mmCIF file of C-alpha atoms and ligand atoms in Angstrom:
data_model
loop_
_atom_site.group_PDB
_atom_site.id
_atom_site.type_symbol
_atom_site.label_atom_id
_atom_site.label_comp_id
_atom_site.label_asym_id
_atom_site.label_seq_id
_atom_site.Cartn_x
_atom_site.Cartn_y
_atom_site.Cartn_z
ATOM 1 C CA UNK A 17 212.077 67.131 110.273
ATOM 2 C CA UNK A 18 212.925 64.022 112.445
ATOM 3 C CA UNK A 19 214.563 60.739 111.760
ATOM 4 C CA UNK A 20 210.745 58.723 112.058
ATOM 5 C CA UNK A 21 209.386 61.259 109.655
ATOM 6 C CA UNK A 22 212.366 61.177 106.761
ATOM 7 C CA UNK A 23 212.423 57.327 107.310
ATOM 8 C CA UNK A 24 208.332 57.103 106.773
ATOM 9 C CA UNK A 25 209.303 59.642 103.156
ATOM 10 C CA UNK A 26 211.710 57.646 101.922
ATOM 11 C CA UNK A 27 210.016 54.387 102.601
ATOM 12 C CA UNK A 28 207.087 55.821 100.597
ATOM 13 C CA UNK A 29 208.853 56.407 97.534
ATOM 14 C CA UNK A 30 210.097 52.911 96.814
ATOM 15 C CA UNK A 31 208.787 50.525 94.510
ATOM 16 C CA UNK A 32 207.517 47.357 96.230
ATOM 17 C CA UNK A 33 210.368 45.096 95.509
ATOM 18 C CA UNK A 34 213.221 47.539 96.488
ATOM 19 C CA UNK A 35 214.522 46.941 99.997
ATOM 20 C CA UNK A 36 215.795 49.900 102.404
ATOM 21 C CA UNK A 37 218.944 49.882 103.886
ATOM 22 C CA UNK A 38 219.551 52.621 106.690
ATOM 23 C CA UNK A 39 222.891 53.835 106.644
ATOM 24 C CA UNK A 40 223.621 54.514 109.893
ATOM 25 C CA UNK A 41 227.423 55.343 110.054
ATOM 26 C CA UNK A 42 228.901 57.949 112.464
ATOM 27 C CA UNK A 43 225.166 57.965 113.961
ATOM 28 C CA UNK A 44 224.679 57.010 117.517
ATOM 29 C CA UNK A 45 222.821 54.168 119.105
ATOM 30 C CA UNK A 46 219.962 56.358 120.322
ATOM 31 C CA UNK A 47 219.485 57.701 116.150
ATOM 32 C CA UNK A 48 219.378 53.948 115.529
ATOM 33 C CA UNK A 49 216.385 52.993 117.634
ATOM 34 C CA UNK A 50 214.372 55.451 116.602
ATOM 35 C CA UNK A 51 214.578 54.058 113.240
ATOM 36 C CA UNK A 52 214.213 50.869 114.383
ATOM 37 C CA UNK A 53 211.357 51.693 117.151
ATOM 38 C CA UNK A 54 209.616 52.724 113.687
ATOM 39 C CA UNK A 55 209.739 49.596 112.141
ATOM 40 C CA UNK A 56 213.002 49.873 109.950
ATOM 41 C CA UNK A 57 215.382 46.606 110.616
ATOM 42 C CA UNK A 58 217.952 46.984 108.323
ATOM 43 C CA UNK A 59 220.900 49.106 108.739
ATOM 44 C CA UNK A 60 223.950 49.542 107.188
ATOM 45 C CA UNK A 61 227.563 50.477 108.453
ATOM 46 C CA UNK A 62 231.248 50.666 106.434
ATOM 47 C CA UNK A 63 233.431 50.278 109.130
ATOM 48 C CA UNK A 64 233.852 47.218 111.064
ATOM 49 C CA UNK A 65 234.761 48.604 114.573
ATOM 50 C CA UNK A 66 231.475 50.363 114.562
ATOM 51 C CA UNK A 67 229.626 47.986 112.926
ATOM 52 C CA UNK A 68 230.863 45.506 115.676
ATOM 53 C CA UNK A 69 229.917 47.778 118.562
ATOM 54 C CA UNK A 70 226.514 48.404 117.245
ATOM 55 C CA UNK A 71 225.595 44.534 116.898
ATOM 56 C CA UNK A 72 226.690 44.392 120.436
ATOM 57 C CA UNK A 73 224.702 46.616 122.015
ATOM 58 C CA UNK A 74 221.306 47.045 120.013
ATOM 59 C CA UNK A 75 218.558 44.461 119.353
ATOM 60 C CA UNK A 76 219.844 41.024 117.831
ATOM 61 C CA UNK A 77 217.081 41.269 115.585
ATOM 62 C CA UNK A 78 218.586 44.124 113.656
ATOM 63 C CA UNK A 79 219.733 42.951 110.266
ATOM 64 C CA UNK A 80 223.275 44.263 109.959
ATOM 65 C CA UNK A 81 224.586 45.193 106.580
ATOM 66 C CA UNK A 82 228.565 45.905 105.869
ATOM 67 C CA UNK A 83 228.801 47.960 102.885
ATOM 68 C CA UNK A 84 232.099 49.859 103.131
ATOM 69 C CA UNK A 85 235.690 48.345 101.672
ATOM 70 C CA UNK A 86 236.187 45.187 103.755
ATOM 71 C CA UNK A 87 239.918 44.590 104.560
ATOM 72 C CA UNK A 88 240.700 40.671 104.566
ATOM 73 C CA UNK A 89 242.211 40.955 108.293
ATOM 74 C CA UNK A 90 239.194 42.349 109.383
ATOM 75 C CA UNK A 91 236.383 39.623 108.216
ATOM 76 C CA UNK A 92 236.435 37.457 110.727
ATOM 77 C CA UNK A 93 234.983 40.207 113.616
ATOM 78 C CA UNK A 94 231.862 40.587 111.399
ATOM 79 C CA UNK A 95 231.244 36.934 109.976
ATOM 80 C CA UNK A 96 229.287 35.691 113.161
ATOM 81 C CA UNK A 97 226.702 38.223 113.130
ATOM 82 C CA UNK A 98 226.410 39.917 109.701
ATOM 83 C CA UNK A 99 223.487 39.347 107.022
ATOM 84 C CA UNK A 100 225.007 40.666 103.857
ATOM 85 C CA UNK A 101 228.607 41.825 102.705
ATOM 86 C CA UNK A 102 228.002 44.548 99.860
ATOM 87 C CA UNK A 103 231.414 45.453 99.028
ATOM 88 C CA UNK A 104 233.451 42.202 97.577
ATOM 89 C CA UNK A 105 236.048 43.492 95.231
ATOM 90 C CA UNK A 106 238.554 40.508 95.109
ATOM 91 C CA UNK A 107 239.273 36.496 95.071
ATOM 92 C CA UNK A 108 241.028 37.103 98.380
ATOM 93 C CA UNK A 109 238.561 38.646 100.137
ATOM 94 C CA UNK A 110 235.961 35.668 99.087
ATOM 95 C CA UNK A 111 238.490 33.400 100.029
ATOM 96 C CA UNK A 112 238.692 35.115 103.591
ATOM 97 C CA UNK A 113 235.028 35.277 103.774
ATOM 98 C CA UNK A 114 234.328 31.824 102.908
ATOM 99 C CA UNK A 115 237.061 30.530 105.363
ATOM 100 C CA UNK A 116 235.478 32.647 108.456
ATOM 101 C CA UNK A 117 232.441 31.775 107.373
ATOM 102 C CA UNK A 118 233.087 27.886 107.564
ATOM 103 C CA UNK A 119 234.364 28.398 110.972
ATOM 104 C CA UNK A 120 231.030 30.038 111.891
ATOM 105 C CA UNK A 121 229.021 27.354 110.439
ATOM 106 C CA UNK A 122 227.020 29.404 108.351
ATOM 107 C CA UNK A 123 226.934 30.320 104.496
ATOM 108 C CA UNK A 124 227.955 33.945 103.926
ATOM 109 C CA UNK A 125 225.643 36.210 101.803
ATOM 110 C CA UNK A 126 227.539 38.438 99.718
ATOM 111 C CA UNK A 127 227.192 41.069 96.563
ATOM 112 C CA UNK A 128 229.843 41.276 94.119
ATOM 113 C CA UNK A 129 230.873 44.972 94.093
ATOM 114 C CA UNK A 130 231.866 46.546 90.495
ATOM 115 C CA UNK A 131 233.680 49.646 89.273
ATOM 116 C CA UNK A 132 230.780 51.546 87.421
ATOM 117 C CA UNK A 133 232.142 55.060 88.091
ATOM 118 C CA UNK A 134 234.136 57.244 86.097
ATOM 119 C CA UNK A 135 235.984 58.345 89.283
ATOM 120 C CA UNK A 136 239.399 56.004 90.067
ATOM 121 C CA UNK A 137 238.781 55.938 93.699
ATOM 122 C CA UNK A 138 235.968 53.745 93.520
ATOM 123 C CA UNK A 139 236.978 50.038 94.436
ATOM 124 C CA UNK A 140 235.261 47.100 92.199
ATOM 125 C CA UNK A 141 235.560 44.510 89.952
ATOM 126 C CA UNK A 142 234.960 44.691 86.021
ATOM 127 C CA UNK A 143 232.601 42.331 84.165
ATOM 128 C CA UNK A 144 235.662 40.082 82.561
ATOM 129 C CA UNK A 145 237.692 39.993 85.684
ATOM 130 C CA UNK A 146 234.507 38.664 87.777
ATOM 131 C CA UNK A 147 233.810 36.288 85.232
ATOM 132 C CA UNK A 148 237.375 34.862 84.942
ATOM 133 C CA UNK A 149 237.274 34.359 88.778
ATOM 134 C CA UNK A 150 233.434 32.979 88.860
ATOM 135 C CA UNK A 151 234.347 30.201 86.125
ATOM 136 C CA UNK A 152 237.427 29.390 88.061
ATOM 137 C CA UNK A 153 237.994 25.761 89.491
ATOM 138 C CA UNK A 154 238.964 27.309 92.897
ATOM 139 C CA UNK A 155 236.013 29.226 93.003
ATOM 140 C CA UNK A 156 233.732 26.287 92.968
ATOM 141 C CA UNK A 157 235.411 24.929 96.202
ATOM 142 C CA UNK A 158 234.234 28.219 97.903
ATOM 143 C CA UNK A 159 231.215 26.315 99.809
ATOM 144 C CA UNK A 160 230.512 29.024 102.481
ATOM 145 C CA UNK A 161 229.725 32.001 100.354
ATOM 146 C CA UNK A 162 226.277 32.568 98.365
ATOM 147 C CA UNK A 163 226.782 35.433 96.022
ATOM 148 C CA UNK A 164 223.717 36.918 96.024
ATOM 149 C CA UNK A 165 224.220 39.628 93.739
ATOM 150 C CA UNK A 166 226.050 43.187 92.689
ATOM 151 C CA UNK A 167 226.347 46.317 94.235
ATOM 152 C CA UNK A 168 228.112 49.340 92.730
ATOM 153 C CA UNK A 169 228.284 53.361 93.210
ATOM 154 C CA UNK A 170 227.654 55.944 90.583
ATOM 155 C CA UNK A 171 229.958 59.197 90.294
ATOM 156 C CA UNK A 172 229.827 61.745 92.666
ATOM 157 C CA UNK A 173 227.897 64.350 90.263
ATOM 158 C CA UNK A 174 224.879 66.390 89.595
ATOM 159 C CA UNK A 175 224.800 65.096 86.190
ATOM 160 C CA UNK A 176 221.673 62.767 86.337
ATOM 161 C CA UNK A 177 221.951 61.727 82.699
ATOM 162 C CA UNK A 178 225.673 60.133 83.617
ATOM 163 C CA UNK A 179 224.300 58.545 87.189
ATOM 164 C CA UNK A 180 221.610 56.773 85.097
ATOM 165 C CA UNK A 181 224.380 55.584 82.412
ATOM 166 C CA UNK A 182 226.202 53.973 85.330
ATOM 167 C CA UNK A 183 223.392 52.158 86.919
ATOM 168 C CA UNK A 184 222.275 50.886 83.600
ATOM 169 C CA UNK A 185 225.603 49.653 83.207
ATOM 170 C CA UNK A 186 225.502 47.618 86.353
ATOM 171 C CA UNK A 187 221.998 46.640 85.473
ATOM 172 C CA UNK A 188 223.535 44.970 82.719
ATOM 173 C CA UNK A 189 226.261 43.437 84.374
ATOM 174 C CA UNK A 190 224.050 41.720 86.570
ATOM 175 C CA UNK A 191 221.913 40.565 83.838
ATOM 176 C CA UNK A 192 225.059 38.971 81.958
ATOM 177 C CA UNK A 193 226.079 37.609 85.196
ATOM 178 C CA UNK A 194 222.712 36.001 86.092
ATOM 179 C CA UNK A 195 222.346 34.664 82.662
ATOM 180 C CA UNK A 196 225.910 33.584 81.631
ATOM 181 C CA UNK A 197 227.520 32.546 84.722
ATOM 182 C CA UNK A 198 224.468 31.917 87.224
ATOM 183 C CA UNK A 199 222.531 29.908 84.829
ATOM 184 C CA UNK A 200 219.655 32.091 86.595
ATOM 185 C CA UNK A 201 219.393 31.144 89.850
ATOM 186 C CA UNK A 202 216.853 32.814 91.830
ATOM 187 C CA UNK A 203 219.413 33.274 94.752
ATOM 188 C CA UNK A 204 221.424 35.726 92.570
ATOM 189 C CA UNK A 205 218.759 38.403 92.618
ATOM 190 C CA UNK A 206 220.126 41.194 94.237
ATOM 191 C CA UNK A 207 221.240 44.911 92.671
ATOM 192 C CA UNK A 208 222.309 47.156 95.431
ATOM 193 C CA UNK A 209 222.437 50.893 94.017
ATOM 194 C CA UNK A 210 221.413 54.217 94.847
ATOM 195 C CA UNK A 211 222.458 56.505 97.953
ATOM 196 C CA UNK A 212 220.676 59.193 99.153
ATOM 197 C CA UNK A 213 221.472 61.702 96.269
ATOM 198 C CA UNK A 214 220.748 59.293 93.476
ATOM 199 C CA UNK A 215 218.135 56.157 94.739
ATOM 200 C CA UNK A 216 214.841 57.380 92.838
ATOM 201 C CA UNK A 217 217.499 56.889 89.433
ATOM 202 C CA UNK A 218 218.677 53.846 91.042
ATOM 203 C CA UNK A 219 215.075 52.418 91.498
ATOM 204 C CA UNK A 220 214.337 53.315 87.612
ATOM 205 C CA UNK A 221 217.284 51.239 86.840
ATOM 206 C CA UNK A 222 216.281 48.051 88.680
ATOM 207 C CA UNK A 223 218.005 48.489 92.051
ATOM 208 C CA UNK A 224 216.265 46.011 94.444
ATOM 209 C CA UNK A 225 218.294 47.762 97.331
ATOM 210 C CA UNK A 226 219.006 51.128 98.271
ATOM 211 C CA UNK A 227 221.299 52.338 100.962
ATOM 212 C CA UNK A 228 220.399 55.844 102.276
ATOM 213 C CA UNK A 229 221.784 57.659 104.970
ATOM 214 C CA UNK A 230 221.920 61.245 105.380
ATOM 215 C CA UNK A 231 218.051 61.763 104.172
ATOM 216 C CA UNK A 232 217.204 59.810 107.031
ATOM 217 C CA UNK A 233 219.535 60.560 109.608
ATOM 218 C CA UNK A 234 220.754 64.286 108.488
ATOM 219 C CA UNK A 235 223.967 65.050 107.270
ATOM 220 C CA UNK A 236 227.411 63.479 108.631
HETATM 221 C C1 PLP B 326 227.734 56.041 103.168
HETATM 222 C C2 PLP B 326 226.955 55.336 102.182
HETATM 223 C C3 PLP B 326 226.066 55.043 101.835
HETATM 224 C C4 PLP B 326 224.860 56.211 102.190
HETATM 225 O O1 PLP B 326 225.153 57.522 101.719
HETATM 226 P P1 PLP B 326 224.390 58.785 102.268
HETATM 227 O O2 PLP B 326 224.849 59.411 100.866
HETATM 228 O O3 PLP B 326 224.332 59.471 103.020
HETATM 229 O O4 PLP B 326 222.603 58.150 101.741
HETATM 230 C C5 PLP B 326 225.540 54.453 100.812
HETATM 231 N N1 PLP B 326 226.551 53.483 100.286
HETATM 232 C C6 PLP B 326 227.720 53.530 100.648
HETATM 233 C C7 PLP B 326 228.698 52.271 100.236
HETATM 234 C C8 PLP B 326 228.240 54.518 101.869
HETATM 235 O O5 PLP B 326 229.430 54.434 102.101
#
């Protein structure tokens, strides 16, 4: 099957309130254009250099999502154009994004990444850590970031029950922050969870954004 058929298939399995981020990392511009010409406008990348090159050479109305681990010294390269940064996992990264966003006269949308998987290797906050930052006076001074929600990755496993419990945990973290920290603000609304192998489970657990790569573009 081709990219366009794969894309339509994934789209038809999403519920109405779920946004599809087509993860195009390692794939050539031509593959992205195929999906773009079929109506897909949101793409996700996980490496700064690749993201920047693709931004420069592809249509300017593409909405770019940074979904990978982001180093502080590279924030400046993507802030001018990136739509949403999914993987914010430290206060110092938030500070740097705020600084670069201010330079670019923009409010940068970000998601806070939470560690929900059993695996040690995944990045992210835990709830208490995030709350203490969000309730601090230094956080209030960051005027050029907007925290739009949370992001997480489940354990890489075939155990559907484990994946489901991890996505449910992220949903609970979202609800907790929305009530306790964000005062039910309507701009705190996104739960970015679900990839090729688990996006249907993620949707069942309340995902609002799925990040799907290989099911659309083929294996990497
Ligand atoms: C690569 C990647 C995806 C997409 O993975 P697939 O299994 O190809 O769908 C989603 N999220 C993140 C953070 C990724 O790095």
